[in-house]
PDB file of C-alpha atoms in Angstrom:
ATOM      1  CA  UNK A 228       2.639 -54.840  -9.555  1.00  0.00           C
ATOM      2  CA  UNK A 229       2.791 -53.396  -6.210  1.00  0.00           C
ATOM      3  CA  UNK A 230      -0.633 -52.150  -4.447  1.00  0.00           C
ATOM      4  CA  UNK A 231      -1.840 -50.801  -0.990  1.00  0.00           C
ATOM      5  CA  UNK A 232      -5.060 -51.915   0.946  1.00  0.00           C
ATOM      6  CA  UNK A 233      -6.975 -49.230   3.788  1.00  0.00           C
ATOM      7  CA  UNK A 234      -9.514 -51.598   4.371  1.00  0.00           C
ATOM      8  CA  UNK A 235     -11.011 -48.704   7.065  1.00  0.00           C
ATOM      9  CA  UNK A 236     -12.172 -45.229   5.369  1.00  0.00           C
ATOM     10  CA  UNK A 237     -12.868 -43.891   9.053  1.00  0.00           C
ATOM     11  CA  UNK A 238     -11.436 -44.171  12.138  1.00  0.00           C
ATOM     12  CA  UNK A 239     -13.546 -43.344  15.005  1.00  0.00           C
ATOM     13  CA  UNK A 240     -11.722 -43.524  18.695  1.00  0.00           C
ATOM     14  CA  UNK A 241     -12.093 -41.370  21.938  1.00  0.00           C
ATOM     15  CA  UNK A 242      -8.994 -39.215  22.979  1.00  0.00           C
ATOM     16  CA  UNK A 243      -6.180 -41.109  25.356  1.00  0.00           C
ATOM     17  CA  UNK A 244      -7.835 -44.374  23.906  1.00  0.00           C
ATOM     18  CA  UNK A 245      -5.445 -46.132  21.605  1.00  0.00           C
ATOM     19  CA  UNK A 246      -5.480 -45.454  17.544  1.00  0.00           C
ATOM     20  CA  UNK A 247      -4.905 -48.519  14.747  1.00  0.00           C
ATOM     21  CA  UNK A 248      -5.090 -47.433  11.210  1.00  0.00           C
ATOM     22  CA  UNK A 249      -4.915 -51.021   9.166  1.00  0.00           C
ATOM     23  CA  UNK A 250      -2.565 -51.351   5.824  1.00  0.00           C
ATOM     24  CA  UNK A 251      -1.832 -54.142   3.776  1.00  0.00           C
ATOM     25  CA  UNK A 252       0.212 -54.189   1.005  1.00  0.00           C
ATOM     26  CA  UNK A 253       1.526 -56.472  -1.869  1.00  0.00           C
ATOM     27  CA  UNK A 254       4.989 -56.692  -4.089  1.00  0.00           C
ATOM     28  CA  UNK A 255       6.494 -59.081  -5.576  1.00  0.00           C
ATOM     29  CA  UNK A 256       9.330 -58.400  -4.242  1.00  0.00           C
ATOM     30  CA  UNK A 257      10.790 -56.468  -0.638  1.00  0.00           C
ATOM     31  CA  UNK A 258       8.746 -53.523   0.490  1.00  0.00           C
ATOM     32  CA  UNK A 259       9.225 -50.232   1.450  1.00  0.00           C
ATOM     33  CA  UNK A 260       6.759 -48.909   3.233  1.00  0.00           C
ATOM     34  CA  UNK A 261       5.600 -45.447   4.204  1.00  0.00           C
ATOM     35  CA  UNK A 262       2.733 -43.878   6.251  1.00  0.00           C
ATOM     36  CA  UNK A 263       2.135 -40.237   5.937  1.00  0.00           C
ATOM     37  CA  UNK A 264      -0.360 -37.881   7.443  1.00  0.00           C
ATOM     38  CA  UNK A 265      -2.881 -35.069   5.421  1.00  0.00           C
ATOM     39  CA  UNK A 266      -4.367 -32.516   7.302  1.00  0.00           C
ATOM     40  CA  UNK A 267      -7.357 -30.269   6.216  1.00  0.00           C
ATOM     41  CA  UNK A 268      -6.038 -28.347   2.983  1.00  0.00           C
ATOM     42  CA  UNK A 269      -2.196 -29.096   3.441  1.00  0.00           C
ATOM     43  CA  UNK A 270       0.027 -31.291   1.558  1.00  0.00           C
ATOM     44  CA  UNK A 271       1.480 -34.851   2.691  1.00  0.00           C
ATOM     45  CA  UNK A 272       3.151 -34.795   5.793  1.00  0.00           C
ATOM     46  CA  UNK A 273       5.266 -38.060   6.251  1.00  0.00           C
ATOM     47  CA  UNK A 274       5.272 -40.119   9.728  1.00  0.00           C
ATOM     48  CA  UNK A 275       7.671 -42.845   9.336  1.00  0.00           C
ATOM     49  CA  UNK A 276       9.501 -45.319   7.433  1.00  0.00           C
ATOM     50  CA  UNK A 277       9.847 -49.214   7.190  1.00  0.00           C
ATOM     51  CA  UNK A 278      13.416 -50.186   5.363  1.00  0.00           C
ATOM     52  CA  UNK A 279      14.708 -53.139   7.109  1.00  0.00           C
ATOM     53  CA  UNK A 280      15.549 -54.414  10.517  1.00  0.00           C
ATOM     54  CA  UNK A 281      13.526 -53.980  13.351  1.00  0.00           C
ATOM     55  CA  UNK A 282       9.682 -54.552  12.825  1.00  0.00           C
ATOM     56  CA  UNK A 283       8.623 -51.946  14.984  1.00  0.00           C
ATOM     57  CA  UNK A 284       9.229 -48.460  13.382  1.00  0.00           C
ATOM     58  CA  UNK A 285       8.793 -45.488  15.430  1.00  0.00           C
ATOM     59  CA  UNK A 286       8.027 -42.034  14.192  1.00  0.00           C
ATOM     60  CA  UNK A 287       6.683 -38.324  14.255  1.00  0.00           C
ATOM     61  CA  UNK A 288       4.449 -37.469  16.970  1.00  0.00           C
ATOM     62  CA  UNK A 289       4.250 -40.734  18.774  1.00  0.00           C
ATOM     63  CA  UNK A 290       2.878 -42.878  15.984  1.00  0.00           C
ATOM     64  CA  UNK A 291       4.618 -46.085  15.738  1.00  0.00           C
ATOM     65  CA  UNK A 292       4.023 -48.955  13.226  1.00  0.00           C
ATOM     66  CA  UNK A 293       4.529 -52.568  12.988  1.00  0.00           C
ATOM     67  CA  UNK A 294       5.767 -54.292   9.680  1.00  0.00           C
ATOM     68  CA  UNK A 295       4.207 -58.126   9.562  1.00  0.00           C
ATOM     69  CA  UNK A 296       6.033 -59.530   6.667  1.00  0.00           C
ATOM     70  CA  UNK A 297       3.785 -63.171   7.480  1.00  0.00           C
ATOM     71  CA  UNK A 298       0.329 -61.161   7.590  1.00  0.00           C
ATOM     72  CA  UNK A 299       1.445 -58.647   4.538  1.00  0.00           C
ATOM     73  CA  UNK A 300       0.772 -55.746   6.758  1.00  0.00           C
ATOM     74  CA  UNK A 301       1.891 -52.305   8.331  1.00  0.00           C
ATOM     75  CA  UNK A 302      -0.514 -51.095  10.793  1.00  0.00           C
ATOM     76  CA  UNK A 303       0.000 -47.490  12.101  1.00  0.00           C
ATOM     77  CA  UNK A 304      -0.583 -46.901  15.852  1.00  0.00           C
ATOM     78  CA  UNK A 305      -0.643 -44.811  18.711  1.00  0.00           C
ATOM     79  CA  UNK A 306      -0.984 -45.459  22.473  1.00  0.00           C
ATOM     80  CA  UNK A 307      -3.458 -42.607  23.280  1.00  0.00           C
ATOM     81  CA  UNK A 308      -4.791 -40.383  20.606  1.00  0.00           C
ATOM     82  CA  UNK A 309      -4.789 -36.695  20.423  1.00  0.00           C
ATOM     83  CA  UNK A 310      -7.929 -34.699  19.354  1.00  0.00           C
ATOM     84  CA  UNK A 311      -5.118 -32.943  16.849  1.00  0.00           C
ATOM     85  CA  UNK A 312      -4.528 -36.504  15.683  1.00  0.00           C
ATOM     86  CA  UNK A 313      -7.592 -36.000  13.521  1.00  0.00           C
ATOM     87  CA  UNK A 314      -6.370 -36.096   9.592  1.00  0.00           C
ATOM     88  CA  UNK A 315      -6.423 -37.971   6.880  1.00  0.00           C
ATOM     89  CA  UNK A 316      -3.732 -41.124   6.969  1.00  0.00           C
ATOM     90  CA  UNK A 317      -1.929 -42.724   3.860  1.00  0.00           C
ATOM     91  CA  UNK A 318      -0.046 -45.832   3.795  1.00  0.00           C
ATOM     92  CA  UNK A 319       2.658 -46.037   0.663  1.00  0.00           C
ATOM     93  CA  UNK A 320       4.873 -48.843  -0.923  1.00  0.00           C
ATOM     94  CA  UNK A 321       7.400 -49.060  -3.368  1.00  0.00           C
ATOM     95  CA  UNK A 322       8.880 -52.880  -4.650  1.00  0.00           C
ATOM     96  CA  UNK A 323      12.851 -52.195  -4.205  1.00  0.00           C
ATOM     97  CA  UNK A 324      13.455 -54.985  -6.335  1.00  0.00           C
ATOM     98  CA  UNK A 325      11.693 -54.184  -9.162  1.00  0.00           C
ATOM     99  CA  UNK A 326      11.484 -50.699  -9.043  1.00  0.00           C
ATOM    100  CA  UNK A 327      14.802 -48.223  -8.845  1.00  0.00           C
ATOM    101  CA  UNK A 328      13.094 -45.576  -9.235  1.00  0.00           C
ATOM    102  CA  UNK A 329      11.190 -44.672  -5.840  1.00  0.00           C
ATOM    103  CA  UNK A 330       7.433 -44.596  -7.439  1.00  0.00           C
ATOM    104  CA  UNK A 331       5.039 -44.883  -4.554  1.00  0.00           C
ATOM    105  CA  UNK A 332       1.629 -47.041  -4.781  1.00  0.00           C
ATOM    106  CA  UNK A 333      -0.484 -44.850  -2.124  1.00  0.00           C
ATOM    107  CA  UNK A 334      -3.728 -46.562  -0.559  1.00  0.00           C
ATOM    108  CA  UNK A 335      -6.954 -44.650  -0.597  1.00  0.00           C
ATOM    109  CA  UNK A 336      -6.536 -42.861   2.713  1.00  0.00           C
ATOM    110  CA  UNK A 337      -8.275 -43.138   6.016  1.00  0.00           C
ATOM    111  CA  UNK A 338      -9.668 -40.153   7.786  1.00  0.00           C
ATOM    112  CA  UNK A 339      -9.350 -40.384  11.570  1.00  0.00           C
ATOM    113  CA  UNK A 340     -11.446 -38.504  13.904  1.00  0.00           C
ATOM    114  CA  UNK A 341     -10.613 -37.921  17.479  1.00  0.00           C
ATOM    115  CA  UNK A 342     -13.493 -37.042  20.155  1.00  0.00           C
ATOM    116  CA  UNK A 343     -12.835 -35.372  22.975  1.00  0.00           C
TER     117      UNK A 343
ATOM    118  CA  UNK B  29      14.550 -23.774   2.796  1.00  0.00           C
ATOM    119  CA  UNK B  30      11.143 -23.455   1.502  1.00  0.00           C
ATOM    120  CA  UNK B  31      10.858 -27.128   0.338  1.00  0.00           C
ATOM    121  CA  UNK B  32       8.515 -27.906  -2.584  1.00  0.00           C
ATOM    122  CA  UNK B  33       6.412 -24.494  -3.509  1.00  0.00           C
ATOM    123  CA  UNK B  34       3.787 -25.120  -6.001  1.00  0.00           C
ATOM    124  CA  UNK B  35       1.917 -22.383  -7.658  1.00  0.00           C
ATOM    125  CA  UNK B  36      -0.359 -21.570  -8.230  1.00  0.00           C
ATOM    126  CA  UNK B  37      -3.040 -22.747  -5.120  1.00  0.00           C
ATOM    127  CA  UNK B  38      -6.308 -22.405  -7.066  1.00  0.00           C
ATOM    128  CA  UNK B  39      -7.072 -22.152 -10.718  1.00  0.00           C
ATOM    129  CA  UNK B  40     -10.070 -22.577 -13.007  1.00  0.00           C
ATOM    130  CA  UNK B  41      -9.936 -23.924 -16.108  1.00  0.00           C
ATOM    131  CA  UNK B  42     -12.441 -24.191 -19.005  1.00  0.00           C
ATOM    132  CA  UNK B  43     -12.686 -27.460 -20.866  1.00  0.00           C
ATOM    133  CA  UNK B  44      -9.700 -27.175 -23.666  1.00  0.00           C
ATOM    134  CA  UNK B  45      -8.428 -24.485 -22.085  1.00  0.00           C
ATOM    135  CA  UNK B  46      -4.024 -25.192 -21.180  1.00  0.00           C
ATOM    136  CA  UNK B  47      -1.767 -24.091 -18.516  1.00  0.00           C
ATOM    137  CA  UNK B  48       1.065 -25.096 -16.606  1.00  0.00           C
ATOM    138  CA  UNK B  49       0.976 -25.746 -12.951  1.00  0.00           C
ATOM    139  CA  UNK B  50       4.543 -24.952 -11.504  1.00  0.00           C
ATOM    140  CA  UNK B  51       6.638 -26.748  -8.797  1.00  0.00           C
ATOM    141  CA  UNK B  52      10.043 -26.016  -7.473  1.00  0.00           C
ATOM    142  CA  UNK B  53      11.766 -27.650  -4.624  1.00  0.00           C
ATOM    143  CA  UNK B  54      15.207 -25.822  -3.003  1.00  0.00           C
ATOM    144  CA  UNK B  55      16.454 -29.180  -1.440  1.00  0.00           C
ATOM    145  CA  UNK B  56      18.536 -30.487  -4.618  1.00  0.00           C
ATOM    146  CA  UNK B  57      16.427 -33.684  -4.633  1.00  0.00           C
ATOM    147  CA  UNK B  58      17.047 -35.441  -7.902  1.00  0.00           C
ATOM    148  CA  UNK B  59      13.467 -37.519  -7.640  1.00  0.00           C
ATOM    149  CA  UNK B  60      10.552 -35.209  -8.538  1.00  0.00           C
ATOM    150  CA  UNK B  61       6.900 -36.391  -8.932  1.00  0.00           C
ATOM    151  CA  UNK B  62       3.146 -35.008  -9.433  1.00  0.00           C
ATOM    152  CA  UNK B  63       0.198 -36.947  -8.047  1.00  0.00           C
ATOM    153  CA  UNK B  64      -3.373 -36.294  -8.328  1.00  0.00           C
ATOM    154  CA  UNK B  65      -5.887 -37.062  -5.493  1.00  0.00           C
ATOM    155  CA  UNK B  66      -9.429 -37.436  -5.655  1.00  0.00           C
ATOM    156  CA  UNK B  67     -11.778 -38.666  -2.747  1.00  0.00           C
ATOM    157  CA  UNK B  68     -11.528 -42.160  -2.116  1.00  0.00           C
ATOM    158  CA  UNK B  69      -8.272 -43.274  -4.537  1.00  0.00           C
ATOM    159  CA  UNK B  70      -5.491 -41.821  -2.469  1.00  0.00           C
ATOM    160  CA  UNK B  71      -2.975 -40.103  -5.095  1.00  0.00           C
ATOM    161  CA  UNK B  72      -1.883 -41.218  -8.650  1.00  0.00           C
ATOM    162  CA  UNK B  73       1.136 -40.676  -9.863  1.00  0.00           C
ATOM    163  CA  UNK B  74       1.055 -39.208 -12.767  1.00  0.00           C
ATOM    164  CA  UNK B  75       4.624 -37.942 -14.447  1.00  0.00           C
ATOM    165  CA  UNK B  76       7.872 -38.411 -12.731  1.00  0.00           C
ATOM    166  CA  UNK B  77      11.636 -37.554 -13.091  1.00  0.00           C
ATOM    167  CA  UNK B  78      15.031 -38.905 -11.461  1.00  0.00           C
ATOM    168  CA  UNK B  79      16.932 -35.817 -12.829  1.00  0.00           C
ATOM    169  CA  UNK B  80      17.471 -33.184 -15.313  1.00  0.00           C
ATOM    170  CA  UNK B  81      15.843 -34.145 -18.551  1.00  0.00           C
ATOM    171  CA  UNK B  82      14.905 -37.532 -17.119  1.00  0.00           C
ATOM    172  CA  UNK B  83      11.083 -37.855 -16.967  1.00  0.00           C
ATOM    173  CA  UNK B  84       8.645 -40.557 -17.137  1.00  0.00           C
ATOM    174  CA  UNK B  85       5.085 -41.807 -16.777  1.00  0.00           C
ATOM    175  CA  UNK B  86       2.948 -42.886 -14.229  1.00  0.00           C
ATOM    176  CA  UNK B  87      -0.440 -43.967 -13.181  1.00  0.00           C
ATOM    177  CA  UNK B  88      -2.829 -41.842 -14.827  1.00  0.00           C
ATOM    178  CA  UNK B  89      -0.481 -39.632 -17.716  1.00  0.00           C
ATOM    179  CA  UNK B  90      -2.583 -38.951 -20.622  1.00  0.00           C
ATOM    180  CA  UNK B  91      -3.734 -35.227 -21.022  1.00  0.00           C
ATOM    181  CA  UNK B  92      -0.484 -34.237 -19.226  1.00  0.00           C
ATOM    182  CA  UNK B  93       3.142 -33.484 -20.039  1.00  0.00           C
ATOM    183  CA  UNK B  94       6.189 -32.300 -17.912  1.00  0.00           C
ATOM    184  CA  UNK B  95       9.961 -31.637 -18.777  1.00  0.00           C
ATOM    185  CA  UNK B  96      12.767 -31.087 -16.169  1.00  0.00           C
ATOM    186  CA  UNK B  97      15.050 -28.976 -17.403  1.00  0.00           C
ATOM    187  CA  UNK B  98      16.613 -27.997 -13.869  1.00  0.00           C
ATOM    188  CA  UNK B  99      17.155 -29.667 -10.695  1.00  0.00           C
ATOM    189  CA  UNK B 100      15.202 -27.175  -9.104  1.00  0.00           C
ATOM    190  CA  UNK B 101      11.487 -27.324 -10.898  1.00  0.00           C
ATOM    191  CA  UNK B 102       9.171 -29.467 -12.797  1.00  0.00           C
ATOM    192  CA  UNK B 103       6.423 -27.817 -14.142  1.00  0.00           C
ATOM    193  CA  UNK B 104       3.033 -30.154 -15.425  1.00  0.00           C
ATOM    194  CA  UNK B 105       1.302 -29.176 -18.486  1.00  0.00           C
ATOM    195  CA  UNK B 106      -2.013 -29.871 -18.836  1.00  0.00           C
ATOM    196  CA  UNK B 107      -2.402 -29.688 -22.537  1.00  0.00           C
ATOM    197  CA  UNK B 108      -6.288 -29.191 -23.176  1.00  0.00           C
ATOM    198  CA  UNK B 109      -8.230 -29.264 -19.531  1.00  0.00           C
ATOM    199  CA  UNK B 110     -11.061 -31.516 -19.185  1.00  0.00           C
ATOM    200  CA  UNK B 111     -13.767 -31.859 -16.346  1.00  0.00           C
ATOM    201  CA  UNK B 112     -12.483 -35.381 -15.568  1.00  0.00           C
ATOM    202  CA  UNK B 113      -9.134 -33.432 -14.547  1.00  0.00           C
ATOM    203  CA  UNK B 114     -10.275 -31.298 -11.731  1.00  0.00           C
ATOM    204  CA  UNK B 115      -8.772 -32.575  -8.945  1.00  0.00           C
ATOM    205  CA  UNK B 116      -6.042 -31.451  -6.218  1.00  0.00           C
ATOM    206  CA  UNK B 117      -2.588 -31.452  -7.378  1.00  0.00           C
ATOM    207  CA  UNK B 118       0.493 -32.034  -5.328  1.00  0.00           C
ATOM    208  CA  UNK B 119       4.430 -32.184  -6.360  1.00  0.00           C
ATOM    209  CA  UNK B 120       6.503 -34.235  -4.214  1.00  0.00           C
ATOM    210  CA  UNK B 121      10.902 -34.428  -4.176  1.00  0.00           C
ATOM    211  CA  UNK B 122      13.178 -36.217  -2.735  1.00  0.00           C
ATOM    212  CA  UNK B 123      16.383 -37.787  -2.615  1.00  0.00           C
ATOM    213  CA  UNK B 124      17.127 -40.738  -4.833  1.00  0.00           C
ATOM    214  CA  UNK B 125      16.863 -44.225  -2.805  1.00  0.00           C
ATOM    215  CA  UNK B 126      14.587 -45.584  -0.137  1.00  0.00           C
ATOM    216  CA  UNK B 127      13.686 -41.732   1.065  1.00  0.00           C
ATOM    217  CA  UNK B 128      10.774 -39.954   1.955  1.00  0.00           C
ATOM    218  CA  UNK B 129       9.039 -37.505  -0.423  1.00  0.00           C
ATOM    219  CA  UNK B 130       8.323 -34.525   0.782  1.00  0.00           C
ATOM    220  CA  UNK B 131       5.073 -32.944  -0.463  1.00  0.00           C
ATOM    221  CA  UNK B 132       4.115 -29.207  -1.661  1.00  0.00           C
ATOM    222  CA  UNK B 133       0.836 -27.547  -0.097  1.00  0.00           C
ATOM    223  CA  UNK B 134      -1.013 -28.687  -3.818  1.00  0.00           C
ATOM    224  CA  UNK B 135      -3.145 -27.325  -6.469  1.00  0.00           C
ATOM    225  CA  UNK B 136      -6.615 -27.234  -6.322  1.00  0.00           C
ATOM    226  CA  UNK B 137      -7.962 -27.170  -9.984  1.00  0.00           C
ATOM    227  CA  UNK B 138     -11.791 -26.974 -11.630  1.00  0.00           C
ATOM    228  CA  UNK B 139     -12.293 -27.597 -14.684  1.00  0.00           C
ATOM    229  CA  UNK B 140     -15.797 -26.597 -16.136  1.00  0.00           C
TER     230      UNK B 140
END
């Protein structure tokens, strides 16, 4: 079985200071793995995508995210945060090899707030 | 495109009360899912299809049904509503392989 860890339910960090949202997964298998972004009464928004080959994934409004197949993890970060970076942050992972159908194991979600 | 639509946004319920929350997506994805999130467990899948008259369960499926009879929509059925099933609702698509889902604006739905 495939499951998601947000060991962080807030984020606190002053804007232009960098932003790290921790996420560690497990499969049995290969991972996919997925970060998307929730803002205040809005549906899923998603950020960006690890498949395969390079570890560092870049993706929607300068977020970037580093797959660690050694540590089990897929932080989600940002040079220098945005107060409108403030929102609620899912990682995702589905097991390729033992599931062909695309379900998605979502971890509990951590808000991030931005201070001006 | 309008992407995933999802009607309605709120709706109250009375314990054993039914109704159908509706979902349509104008992308042709053949993967469609529903997910339920409540404050601090992220979202549960909880019925999902990889086509026309393909569905199956997820997570959390008991008290709900779907069907797919289109490409286009998959409507969830909650059969008699209970208070442990207020929660927000969201329907998700997308295209079958390693893709992203992309999410409707969700259902927010009290059950009393």
């Amino acid at each position: 079985a495939q499951s998601v860890a947000q060991p962080e339910d807030q984020v606190n960090v002053a804007e232009g200071n960098p932003l790290t949202v921790k996420c560690t997964y497990s499969v049995s298998g290969n991972p996919y793995l997925f970060w998307y972004v929730q803002y205040p009464n809005r549906g899923l928004q998603f950020l960006l995508k690890y498949i395969t080959g390079d570890n560092l994934v870049k993706g929607s409004y300068g977020f970037e995210a580093e797959f660690n197949k050694s540590q089990t993890s897929f932080h989600l970060k940002k040079p220098s945060a945005l107060v409108s970076d403030s929102a609620l942050y899912f990682c995702a992972v589905r097991d390729w090899e033992t599931d062909s159908w695309g379900k998605l194991q979502f971890g509990a979600g951590t808000q991030v707030v931005v201070t001006p | 495109n309008a992407g995933v639509t999802q009607t309605p946004k709120f709706q109250v319920l009375k314990t054993g009360q039914s109704m159908t929350l509706q979902c349509a997506q104008d992308m042709n994805h053949e993967y469609m899912s529903w997910y339920r999130q409540d404050p601090g467990m992220g979202l549960r899948l909880i019925h999902y299809s990889v086509g026309a008259g393909i569905t199956d369960q997820g997570e959390v499926p008991n008290g709900y049904n779907v069907s797919r009879s289109t490409t286009e929509d998959f409507p969830l059925r909650l059969l008699s509503a209970a208070p442990s099933q207020t929660s927000v609702y969201f329907c998700a698509s997308s295209r079958q392989g390693h893709n992203e889902q992309y999410f409707g604006p969700g259902t927010r739905l009290t059950v009393t």
